[in-house]
XYZ file of C-alpha atoms in Angstrom:
683
model
C -12.187 -7.133 -21.949
C -14.143 -8.500 -19.001
C -16.103 -6.291 -16.572
C -15.570 -6.635 -12.784
C -18.560 -7.297 -10.550
C -19.290 -5.486 -7.260
C -18.852 -7.867 -4.423
C -18.629 -8.148 -0.621
C -15.931 -9.946 1.258
C -16.524 -11.475 4.742
C -13.502 -11.776 7.048
C -13.320 -13.325 10.465
C -9.831 -12.488 11.802
C -8.090 -12.294 15.117
C -7.654 -8.813 16.676
C -4.006 -7.567 16.481
C -2.180 -4.649 17.978
C -0.573 -2.175 15.627
C 3.186 -1.863 16.064
C 5.278 1.124 15.385
C 8.981 1.603 14.542
C 11.090 4.644 13.601
C 13.171 5.195 10.537
C 16.532 7.007 10.476
C 16.902 10.654 9.673
C 17.071 11.648 6.093
C 14.392 11.750 3.393
C 11.328 11.418 5.680
C 8.999 13.521 3.590
C 5.518 12.224 3.066
C 5.182 11.241 -0.613
C 1.611 11.468 -1.923
C 1.931 10.800 -5.649
C -1.052 8.494 -6.082
C -3.373 10.066 -8.721
C -6.754 11.164 -7.250
C -9.144 8.402 -8.060
C -12.460 6.709 -7.400
C -13.851 3.256 -8.222
C -16.503 2.520 -10.682
C -17.788 -1.091 -10.984
C -14.596 -2.214 -9.266
C -12.320 -0.259 -11.769
C -9.860 2.385 -10.433
C -10.808 5.541 -12.303
C -9.090 8.940 -12.552
C -11.039 11.738 -10.963
C -9.541 14.253 -13.333
C -10.184 12.405 -16.666
C -12.740 9.671 -15.734
C -10.461 7.149 -17.413
C -9.347 3.815 -15.942
C -6.085 4.000 -14.085
C -5.962 0.208 -13.610
C -7.561 -2.648 -15.563
C -7.034 -6.027 -14.000
C -8.228 -9.557 -14.206
C -8.295 -9.297 -18.080
C -7.929 -12.086 -20.474
C -7.940 -10.215 -23.838
C -6.571 -11.928 -26.841
C -4.114 -9.858 -28.912
C -2.525 -10.390 -32.258
C 0.679 -9.019 -33.747
C 4.218 -9.984 -34.730
C 5.841 -8.540 -31.718
C 4.888 -7.596 -28.123
C 4.951 -3.933 -29.029
C 2.665 -4.513 -31.982
C 0.245 -6.592 -29.791
C 0.192 -3.866 -27.118
C -0.529 -1.154 -29.713
C -3.314 -3.233 -31.235
C -4.966 -3.555 -27.837
C -4.634 0.247 -27.223
C -6.176 0.912 -30.666
C -9.098 -1.337 -29.864
C -9.569 0.534 -26.628
C -9.050 4.142 -27.652
C -12.458 5.338 -26.627
C -12.137 3.738 -23.161
C -8.801 5.541 -22.671
C -9.895 8.740 -24.444
C -6.956 8.658 -26.840
C -7.260 11.002 -29.723
C -4.402 9.734 -31.819
C -2.258 6.737 -31.160
C 0.622 8.572 -32.933
C 0.954 10.422 -29.634
C 2.284 7.300 -28.075
C 5.858 6.095 -28.258
C 7.350 2.914 -26.816
C 9.650 4.082 -24.083
C 10.620 0.915 -22.280
C 9.960 -2.747 -22.737
C 11.100 -5.963 -21.083
C 10.249 -9.631 -21.457
C 10.549 -12.107 -18.611
C 8.978 -15.075 -17.070
C 5.426 -13.627 -16.665
C 5.348 -12.269 -20.221
C 5.974 -8.823 -21.657
C 5.642 -5.264 -20.296
C 5.415 -2.468 -22.861
C 5.465 1.051 -21.653
C 4.121 3.786 -24.029
C 5.048 7.390 -23.379
C 2.461 10.021 -24.033
C 3.755 12.872 -26.349
C 2.617 16.292 -27.332
C 4.268 17.553 -30.536
C 7.053 15.034 -29.992
C 7.671 16.132 -26.359
C 6.947 13.698 -23.582
C 4.087 14.408 -21.197
C 5.384 14.266 -17.491
C 4.259 11.140 -15.648
C 1.956 10.054 -18.438
C 2.289 6.523 -19.705
C 0.391 3.285 -20.448
C 1.755 -0.119 -19.363
C 0.418 -3.069 -21.304
C 1.214 -6.483 -19.816
C 0.929 -9.416 -22.184
C 1.104 -12.942 -20.643
C 3.081 -15.849 -22.195
C -0.070 -17.176 -23.940
C -0.477 -13.766 -25.747
C -3.226 -12.346 -23.568
C -3.432 -8.867 -22.116
C -4.050 -9.407 -18.437
C -3.036 -6.133 -16.700
C -3.036 -2.466 -17.768
C -1.652 0.491 -15.803
C -2.698 3.846 -17.302
C -1.654 7.393 -16.412
C -2.307 8.889 -19.856
C -3.705 12.415 -19.578
C -6.296 13.331 -22.273
C -6.759 16.824 -20.829
C -3.353 18.001 -21.901
C -3.864 21.303 -23.856
C -2.118 21.966 -27.240
C 0.644 24.366 -26.318
C 3.886 25.714 -27.954
C 6.860 23.357 -27.251
C 9.489 25.954 -28.143
C 11.156 27.084 -24.928
C 11.864 30.770 -24.149
C 14.512 29.825 -21.556
C 17.719 28.105 -22.807
C 18.745 24.712 -21.369
C 21.897 26.255 -19.905
C 19.897 29.022 -18.202
C 17.430 26.597 -16.817
C 20.295 24.381 -15.456
C 21.841 27.459 -13.673
C 18.313 28.272 -12.298
C 18.134 24.794 -10.860
C 21.667 24.917 -9.313
C 20.880 28.241 -7.662
C 17.544 26.911 -6.271
C 19.170 24.177 -4.256
C 22.484 25.945 -3.784
C 24.786 23.377 -5.091
C 28.381 23.163 -3.917
C 31.328 21.013 -4.989
C 31.357 18.567 -7.792
C 28.283 17.288 -9.650
C 28.625 13.565 -10.189
C 25.497 13.314 -12.376
C 23.067 15.624 -14.119
C 20.362 15.537 -16.874
C 18.160 18.151 -18.503
C 15.114 17.283 -20.675
C 11.965 19.050 -21.875
C 8.573 17.856 -20.775
C 4.947 18.942 -21.083
C 3.610 19.376 -17.547
C -0.092 19.103 -16.876
C -0.272 18.791 -13.041
C -1.229 22.446 -12.418
C -4.206 24.558 -13.627
C -2.674 24.986 -17.130
C -0.516 22.926 -19.319
C 3.127 24.093 -19.262
C 6.421 23.401 -20.975
C 9.049 22.541 -18.394
C 12.668 21.397 -18.038
C 13.019 18.383 -15.809
C 16.521 18.713 -14.373
C 18.273 16.061 -12.329
C 21.402 17.042 -10.278
C 23.464 14.902 -7.953
C 25.810 17.244 -6.321
C 28.410 16.937 -3.578
C 26.337 19.311 -1.566
C 23.375 19.306 -0.843
C 23.669 15.510 -1.103
C 20.916 13.725 -2.913
C 19.300 13.217 -6.302
C 17.497 16.460 -6.868
C 14.718 16.829 -9.396
C 14.096 20.482 -10.217
C 11.188 21.428 -12.449
C 11.750 24.772 -14.288
C 9.042 26.552 -16.326
C 10.663 26.710 -19.835
C 8.798 29.914 -20.699
C 9.237 31.976 -17.523
C 12.155 30.446 -15.660
C 10.036 29.918 -12.576
C 10.785 26.962 -10.337
C 7.789 24.693 -10.048
C 9.275 22.265 -7.549
C 12.611 21.147 -6.232
C 12.701 17.785 -4.437
C 15.321 15.215 -3.360
C 14.372 12.075 -5.189
C 17.061 9.844 -3.698
C 15.642 6.697 -1.899
C 16.971 6.427 1.636
C 16.648 3.333 3.753
C 15.652 5.582 6.476
C 20.335 10.122 1.489
C 33.012 14.814 -8.081
C 34.734 12.060 -9.017
C 34.251 10.198 -12.236
C 33.301 6.510 -11.992
C 36.391 4.316 -12.305
C 36.720 1.919 -15.107
C 39.783 -0.117 -15.946
C 40.767 -0.427 -19.643
C 40.097 -3.871 -21.092
C 39.835 -5.785 -17.803
C 40.194 -9.466 -17.478
C 37.573 -11.170 -15.173
C 39.178 -13.333 -12.458
C 37.831 -14.753 -9.150
C 39.231 -13.288 -5.832
C 38.667 -14.136 -2.210
C 37.759 -11.972 0.742
C 36.049 -11.659 4.103
C 32.436 -10.616 4.374
C 29.488 -10.775 6.718
C 26.861 -13.009 5.075
C 24.284 -10.958 6.910
C 25.608 -9.377 10.106
C 27.540 -10.608 13.166
C 24.523 -10.638 15.408
C 22.569 -12.991 13.173
C 25.652 -15.141 12.632
C 26.133 -15.665 16.419
C 22.523 -15.456 17.471
C 23.247 -12.650 19.974
C 21.994 -9.226 20.825
C 23.795 -5.923 20.345
C 26.367 -5.142 23.062
C 29.630 -6.242 24.656
C 31.911 -7.815 22.128
C 29.101 -7.410 19.549
C 29.028 -3.608 19.410
C 30.302 -1.137 16.803
C 32.857 0.545 19.138
C 33.957 2.862 16.310
C 34.725 0.149 13.815
C 37.111 -1.680 16.237
C 37.415 -5.388 15.570
C 37.880 -8.272 17.964
C 38.024 -12.061 17.949
C 34.171 -12.441 17.978
C 33.478 -10.013 15.123
C 36.278 -11.508 13.088
C 34.869 -15.004 13.712
C 31.488 -13.808 12.364
C 33.001 -13.095 8.884
C 33.045 -15.805 6.205
C 35.561 -16.447 3.548
C 33.837 -15.802 0.253
C 34.559 -15.909 -3.489
C 34.555 -12.612 -5.256
C 33.328 -13.635 -8.753
C 34.576 -12.013 -11.902
C 36.513 -9.040 -10.444
C 38.765 -7.154 -12.891
C 42.451 -7.656 -13.373
C 44.521 -5.514 -15.708
C 48.363 -5.631 -15.698
C 48.416 -7.145 -12.285
C 46.028 -4.570 -10.729
C 42.875 -5.971 -9.276
C 39.552 -3.956 -8.899
C 36.182 -4.713 -7.392
C 34.447 -4.177 -10.672
C 32.451 -6.975 -12.221
C 29.452 -7.754 -14.427
C 26.914 -7.454 -11.466
C 28.659 -4.990 -9.233
C 31.206 -2.253 -9.688
C 32.820 0.138 -7.119
C 32.702 3.858 -7.659
C 33.819 6.778 -5.417
C 31.403 9.541 -6.215
C 30.429 10.820 -2.753
C 32.529 12.095 0.184
C 34.400 10.905 2.151
C 36.453 10.042 -0.922
C 38.372 6.845 0.106
C 39.303 5.552 -3.246
C 38.557 2.351 -5.144
C 40.624 -0.119 -3.073
C 42.633 -1.522 -6.090
C 45.518 -3.644 -5.159
C 48.087 -6.032 -6.549
C 46.449 -9.149 -5.265
C 43.071 -10.928 -5.667
C 42.935 -11.640 -1.907
C 40.830 -9.161 -0.023
C 41.057 -10.622 3.559
C 40.262 -7.465 5.588
C 38.569 -7.037 8.901
C 35.897 -4.407 9.734
C 38.463 -1.877 11.062
C 39.801 -1.521 7.501
C 37.802 0.646 5.058
C 38.396 -2.023 2.361
C 36.108 -4.383 4.335
C 33.010 -2.497 3.517
C 33.982 -2.373 -0.176
C 34.433 -6.071 -0.281
C 31.195 -6.735 1.755
C 29.132 -4.509 -0.719
C 30.697 -6.248 -3.750
C 29.900 -9.757 -2.531
C 26.345 -8.970 -1.334
C 25.290 -7.035 -4.483
C 26.913 -9.439 -6.825
C 25.164 -12.374 -5.128
C 21.748 -10.721 -5.208
C 22.040 -9.761 -8.808
C 23.275 -13.182 -9.861
C 20.292 -14.744 -7.928
C 17.822 -12.641 -9.966
C 19.449 -13.150 -13.396
C 20.756 -16.696 -13.076
C 18.840 -18.579 -10.402
C 15.443 -16.973 -11.056
C 16.033 -16.431 -14.777
C 14.809 -12.883 -14.661
C 16.860 -10.499 -16.830
C 17.727 -7.340 -14.878
C 20.413 -4.663 -15.059
C 20.700 -0.889 -14.460
C 19.390 1.051 -17.505
C 21.489 4.185 -16.644
C 24.777 2.547 -17.674
C 26.318 -0.601 -18.692
C 28.112 -3.067 -16.378
C 27.493 -3.981 -12.726
C 25.593 -2.008 -10.147
C 27.633 1.000 -9.143
C 28.101 1.414 -5.456
C 30.055 3.683 -3.164
C 30.805 1.826 0.142
C 31.770 5.126 1.887
C 29.379 8.011 1.027
C 26.775 10.572 2.233
C 29.559 12.586 3.789
C 29.838 9.892 6.540
C 26.266 10.299 7.699
C 24.313 7.481 9.262
C 22.181 6.774 6.360
C 22.316 5.267 2.759
C 20.585 5.970 -0.491
C 19.785 5.000 -4.096
C 19.998 7.907 -6.581
C 17.662 7.350 -9.558
C 19.256 9.786 -11.854
C 22.614 8.068 -12.000
C 21.399 4.621 -10.810
C 24.024 4.497 -8.111
C 23.986 3.382 -4.455
C 25.947 4.879 -1.621
C 26.364 3.914 2.050
C 27.016 6.073 5.090
C 29.240 5.376 7.991
C 27.615 6.747 11.117
C 26.773 4.219 13.895
C 27.380 0.830 12.429
C 28.742 1.288 8.992
C 25.793 0.675 6.665
C 27.936 -1.305 4.148
C 28.529 -3.975 6.886
C 24.776 -4.909 7.134
C 23.463 -7.016 4.261
C 19.963 -5.766 5.124
C 20.968 -2.096 4.266
C 22.898 -3.162 1.239
C 20.087 -5.187 -0.253
C 17.408 -2.667 0.766
C 19.031 0.013 -1.237
C 19.766 -2.464 -4.090
C 15.953 -2.989 -3.770
C 15.212 0.532 -4.670
C 17.464 0.073 -7.752
C 15.712 -3.146 -8.715
C 12.333 -1.402 -8.440
C 13.639 1.461 -10.621
C 15.164 -0.842 -13.212
C 12.108 -3.122 -13.495
C 9.847 -0.172 -14.232
C 12.201 1.749 -16.538
C 12.627 4.570 -14.088
C 9.065 4.666 -12.772
C 9.567 3.553 -9.106
C 6.672 4.500 -6.781
C 6.822 5.591 -3.208
C 3.053 5.753 -2.823
C 2.261 4.215 0.605
C 5.969 3.575 0.938
C 5.785 0.969 -1.772
C 9.435 1.126 -2.609
C 10.588 1.146 0.975
C 8.506 -1.868 1.718
C 9.847 -3.584 -1.452
C 13.400 -2.891 -0.417
C 12.714 -4.359 3.134
C 11.129 -7.383 1.597
C 14.017 -8.033 -0.758
C 16.519 -7.730 2.015
C 14.452 -9.953 4.383
C 13.984 -12.516 1.774
C 17.699 -12.983 1.433
C 18.301 -12.718 5.205
C 15.619 -15.344 6.082
C 17.001 -17.716 3.373
C 20.126 -18.092 5.459
C 18.157 -19.794 8.222
C 20.116 -17.967 11.079
C 17.049 -17.310 13.251
C 14.169 -19.569 14.432
C 10.644 -18.237 13.940
C 10.266 -18.046 17.737
C 13.004 -15.459 17.965
C 11.999 -11.822 17.790
C 14.968 -11.266 15.467
C 13.334 -13.487 12.924
C 11.197 -10.524 11.991
C 13.683 -7.749 12.678
C 15.120 -5.892 9.669
C 18.427 -3.923 9.838
C 19.493 -6.441 12.456
C 23.096 -5.225 12.830
C 22.754 -1.657 11.869
C 19.526 -1.079 13.736
C 17.699 -2.414 16.777
C 20.496 -0.829 18.783
C 21.342 2.488 20.511
C 21.689 4.200 17.112
C 18.209 3.545 15.923
C 15.266 1.208 16.148
C 15.322 -0.573 12.858
C 12.193 -2.020 11.209
C 10.179 -5.269 11.312
C 8.481 -7.566 8.946
C 5.628 -8.609 11.445
C 4.075 -5.138 11.486
C 0.590 -5.187 12.887
C -1.111 -2.381 10.880
C -3.488 -3.167 7.961
C -4.190 -1.260 4.674
C -5.466 1.340 4.236
C -6.547 2.296 7.778
C -3.178 1.720 9.289
C -1.313 4.072 6.919
C 0.451 6.893 8.695
C 1.684 8.899 5.737
C 5.378 8.145 6.554
C 6.799 6.051 3.772
C 9.261 4.068 5.935
C 6.615 3.163 8.515
C 3.866 2.328 5.926
C 6.234 0.204 3.913
C 6.221 -2.351 6.707
C 2.673 -3.313 5.757
C 3.863 -4.323 2.265
C 7.017 -6.136 3.471
C 5.093 -7.946 6.243
C 2.427 -9.493 4.056
C 4.993 -10.578 1.427
C 7.064 -12.281 4.216
C 3.912 -14.154 5.449
C 3.402 -15.419 1.843
C 7.085 -16.240 1.670
C 6.839 -18.363 4.895
C 4.002 -20.446 3.192
C 5.096 -20.682 -0.456
C 8.876 -20.377 -0.079
C 11.524 -17.913 -1.339
C 11.821 -18.490 -4.999
C 8.186 -18.680 -5.941
C 7.422 -15.404 -4.038
C 10.493 -13.661 -5.241
C 9.586 -14.415 -8.889
C 5.966 -13.134 -8.467
C 7.251 -10.087 -6.486
C 9.718 -9.027 -9.146
C 7.478 -9.795 -12.126
C 4.514 -7.963 -10.510
C 6.518 -4.977 -9.579
C 7.615 -4.686 -13.199
C 3.985 -3.993 -14.064
C 3.608 -1.053 -11.736
C 4.173 2.632 -12.392
C 5.199 5.846 -10.641
C 1.718 6.400 -8.946
C 1.029 2.784 -8.062
C -0.165 2.110 -4.445
C 0.516 -1.017 -2.395
C -2.942 -2.304 -3.415
C -2.104 -1.849 -7.163
C 1.212 -3.803 -6.574
C -0.667 -6.582 -4.710
C -2.939 -7.043 -7.761
C 0.013 -7.117 -10.029
C 2.081 -9.544 -8.008
C -0.889 -12.022 -7.972
C -1.393 -11.441 -11.763
C 2.305 -12.248 -12.273
C 1.835 -15.585 -10.469
C -1.257 -16.392 -12.592
C 0.728 -15.522 -15.813
C 3.574 -17.697 -14.671
C 1.219 -20.677 -14.277
C 1.148 -20.976 -10.443
C -1.368 -23.445 -9.096
C -4.753 -22.371 -7.734
C -3.525 -23.262 -4.342
C -0.601 -20.832 -4.689
C -2.858 -18.110 -6.110
C -5.324 -18.559 -3.239
C -2.490 -18.004 -0.804
C -1.632 -14.629 -2.468
C -5.292 -13.628 -2.487
C -5.917 -14.732 1.090
C -2.958 -12.939 2.620
C -3.319 -9.806 0.531
C -6.986 -9.660 1.371
C -6.415 -10.228 5.084
C -3.925 -7.320 5.022
C -6.734 -5.021 3.565
C -5.941 -4.928 -0.071
C -8.968 -5.138 -2.189
C -8.303 -7.569 -5.006
C -10.672 -8.169 -7.963
C -12.466 -11.556 -7.719
C -11.102 -14.408 -9.711
C -13.316 -16.229 -12.197
C -10.512 -18.305 -13.711
C -10.088 -21.983 -14.092
C -6.563 -23.453 -14.660
C -6.388 -26.566 -16.934
C -3.341 -28.602 -16.849
C -3.218 -30.862 -19.974
C -0.489 -33.172 -18.557
C 2.872 -34.209 -19.939
C 1.473 -36.794 -22.414
C -0.270 -34.304 -24.698
C 1.305 -32.202 -27.388
C -0.686 -29.069 -28.253
C -0.475 -26.587 -31.113
C -1.491 -22.986 -31.499
C -5.216 -22.000 -31.608
C -6.714 -25.142 -30.047
C -10.421 -25.492 -29.458
C -11.182 -26.938 -26.097
C -14.451 -28.342 -24.914
C -15.180 -28.762 -21.181
C -18.422 -29.988 -19.570
C -19.147 -26.344 -18.884
C -18.759 -25.110 -22.475
C -16.492 -24.666 -25.453
C -13.505 -22.175 -25.278
C -11.867 -21.346 -28.645
C -8.491 -20.001 -29.780
C -6.389 -20.330 -26.710
C -2.825 -19.559 -27.879
C -0.624 -22.453 -26.837
C 3.128 -22.610 -27.102
C 3.783 -24.440 -30.354
C 4.757 -28.050 -29.722
C 4.384 -27.742 -25.922
C 3.843 -31.041 -24.130
C 2.594 -29.453 -20.934
C 0.485 -26.311 -20.895
C -1.443 -24.436 -18.194
C -4.144 -22.076 -19.493
C -6.702 -19.654 -18.099
C -10.352 -20.045 -18.997
C -13.124 -17.558 -18.150
C -16.413 -19.138 -17.353
C -18.635 -20.832 -14.822
C -17.488 -24.252 -13.592
C -19.229 -25.573 -10.505
C -17.637 -27.065 -7.528
C -14.484 -26.304 -5.545
C -11.112 -27.996 -5.254
C -9.520 -30.127 -7.950
C -11.466 -32.447 -10.350
C -10.884 -34.627 -13.373
C -12.728 -33.627 -16.506
C -12.908 -35.167 -19.957
C -11.816 -32.647 -22.463
C -12.346 -32.768 -26.222
C -9.525 -31.138 -28.101
C -9.914 -30.385 -31.815
C -6.861 -29.742 -33.807
C -6.353 -29.121 -37.488
C -2.668 -29.901 -37.836
C -2.341 -33.112 -36.028
C -0.425 -32.201 -32.831
C -2.781 -34.141 -30.515
C -2.766 -37.872 -30.863
C -6.237 -38.362 -29.512
C -9.439 -36.332 -29.345
C -10.414 -36.878 -25.760
C -7.827 -36.495 -22.835
C -8.047 -36.712 -19.159
C -6.982 -33.411 -17.419
C -7.038 -31.899 -13.962
C -9.162 -28.716 -13.577
C -8.282 -26.475 -10.497
C -10.928 -23.970 -9.488
C -9.272 -20.644 -8.434
C -11.742 -19.153 -6.120
C -9.353 -16.602 -4.662
C -10.703 -16.888 -1.139
C -10.188 -19.740 1.228
C -12.859 -21.029 3.692
C -12.997 -19.270 7.032
C -11.163 -20.996 9.846
C -14.210 -20.811 12.201
C -16.487 -23.921 12.185
C -19.531 -22.376 10.499
C -20.508 -18.992 9.033
C -23.933 -18.281 7.588
C -24.852 -15.230 5.671
C -28.441 -14.608 4.428
C -30.377 -13.409 2.598
C -27.991 -13.256 -0.399
C -28.297 -11.119 -2.424
C -29.867 -8.347 -0.342
C -30.436 -4.658 -0.413
C -31.702 -4.282 3.112
C -30.923 -6.463 6.112
C -28.012 -8.987 6.216
C -27.933 -11.834 8.757
C -24.530 -13.212 9.838
C -24.388 -16.232 12.185
C -20.939 -17.333 13.415
C -20.713 -20.403 15.580
C -18.256 -20.246 18.370
C -17.716 -16.481 17.997
C -15.294 -15.153 20.685
C -14.252 -11.679 21.773
C -10.876 -12.137 19.983
C -12.641 -12.241 16.615
C -14.142 -9.465 14.514
C -16.388 -9.403 11.558
C -15.598 -6.997 8.748
C -17.695 -6.428 5.569
C -15.690 -4.703 2.766
C -17.060 -3.639 -0.607
C -15.080 -3.720 -3.827
C -14.271 -0.052 -3.435
C -12.127 -0.935 -0.346
C -14.712 0.715 1.994
C -15.509 -1.050 5.271
C -19.296 -1.041 5.354
C -19.498 -2.882 8.661
C -17.128 -3.843 11.433
C -17.930 -5.551 14.673
C -16.541 -4.019 17.996
């Protein structure tokens, strides 16, 4: 494991004004779930336990017959660092393998009972290196009795009484946990209830010994918050057709809200009908001549009021206009199915809800008709309200709520709302799709508008992805407002590197995060995902530059990427000799003809160079001993755009001189240490 060095970053950036936009009513609580921490030698440490919460920029070789075994071997080698008394207290809870490697999540246990919000995430790159660790293990947990005095049924009734449930309960769960977030360690029931009223996905923590309620919180994720799910027996997948808004009518026609382009209580007209497109509804179900909007990537349910049914019919043609309630059902199916196919098929990233089998379950008419929408993590379902512009008519709303689900499914149920991370992630995922349609020019204000049909109108202000605030000084404590910092920087990178490259890094990086991850933690993970997927140094520099400009403090890179070219066949455990030194036992993909690797070490120069590399093999996979390769130096920080910047003396513990040629009043100088603290800022 490599230690991180303390460093200073110099930025010369234009002054900008901080913008503000408002979210809809609903779940507007401030969420402060980030674990109290400090930085030690650049490592994020737990204040409570003095253990690392995040280990990044690693390149630790691991051995084992499976990713789980490799991850446990790394943990065993670092028990003292993590203050783990017994590795038998860890159990693999969730694992996934994808483009950037493997994520193995270990749940902490006490006498076989899981410890609440306590896990370690080990990320292993495709070349079998541990590169990223997320750690919320709690070594201060006391040894208590795990035999409850309150029965499960009694605890559930206490929870129902606490939130005053009414009507049907569409989903519930009840599990024992060890809770160590108060003064003493306790045994609790974690109860999830998704009732008809009060609407939401309620998490109630009940003391399993006394019956006292520790907390009761609506954990649904709003973009601004019973009936049994419907399944046809033995369906046959067929393709149907229907009408849908690809995004929204305003973006289609490049017009502003009003006149013929207004909601008008769901009334339709020639202009709004013309804004729909005829689309193919892939793999919908057909049984005995009855067709249902139920497929492998999207599946309609009706679990929230107003209960308007499942829109089954005797034809595969769903050509409705927006005045018909079936239109929103079709629009949701098309948009959700398209996004999930893009992830799984186009990007090649396997992803599905873990709460159930089949497509993403959505209710196109929910929330009691309110002007809001939400994702409920207990059941893994999405529901859309009808106030103002029907939410299910706007692809931005649909994909934003799907984005919460994607975040939840990537992390095995450990979605984070610290700094509005999940809100910003949902905004990014929706804007990524919207911008890919090419409906607005970058000179149009609407290019950066989000919720373009449902928002930015008399009903509410919507949000933007050119938000002016920076991290962390620009945080307001409101998750929907703060999430715009995260979505904005991702869209800047998107405009530079393109949709698919950023989408892959975003999804793969988000999968490394946990329930207490901040925006900064996520930025580090996204860049690491790009590194582990073999992105070029130029690409990694874009992530670093844009994240750093936004205010995220990323560890310095000391990696070199070596591309061996297509004419070389490597084997496992090669020994590579560069001019700068010898690097042993890099784990190549057996029989690969092209390989990109990371090498820690000092190589002078910047840019891209040609080096002679001696490759020693024992099993004859390389046809020659010396090959010509390209070495890219990943500095992580690009040169300043001003003509000349001089900083001296360096290093220094006293005075620091900074000379900037052509300095103007529209520029500022900011010195930031590796703890994220601004040590100097010009005025």
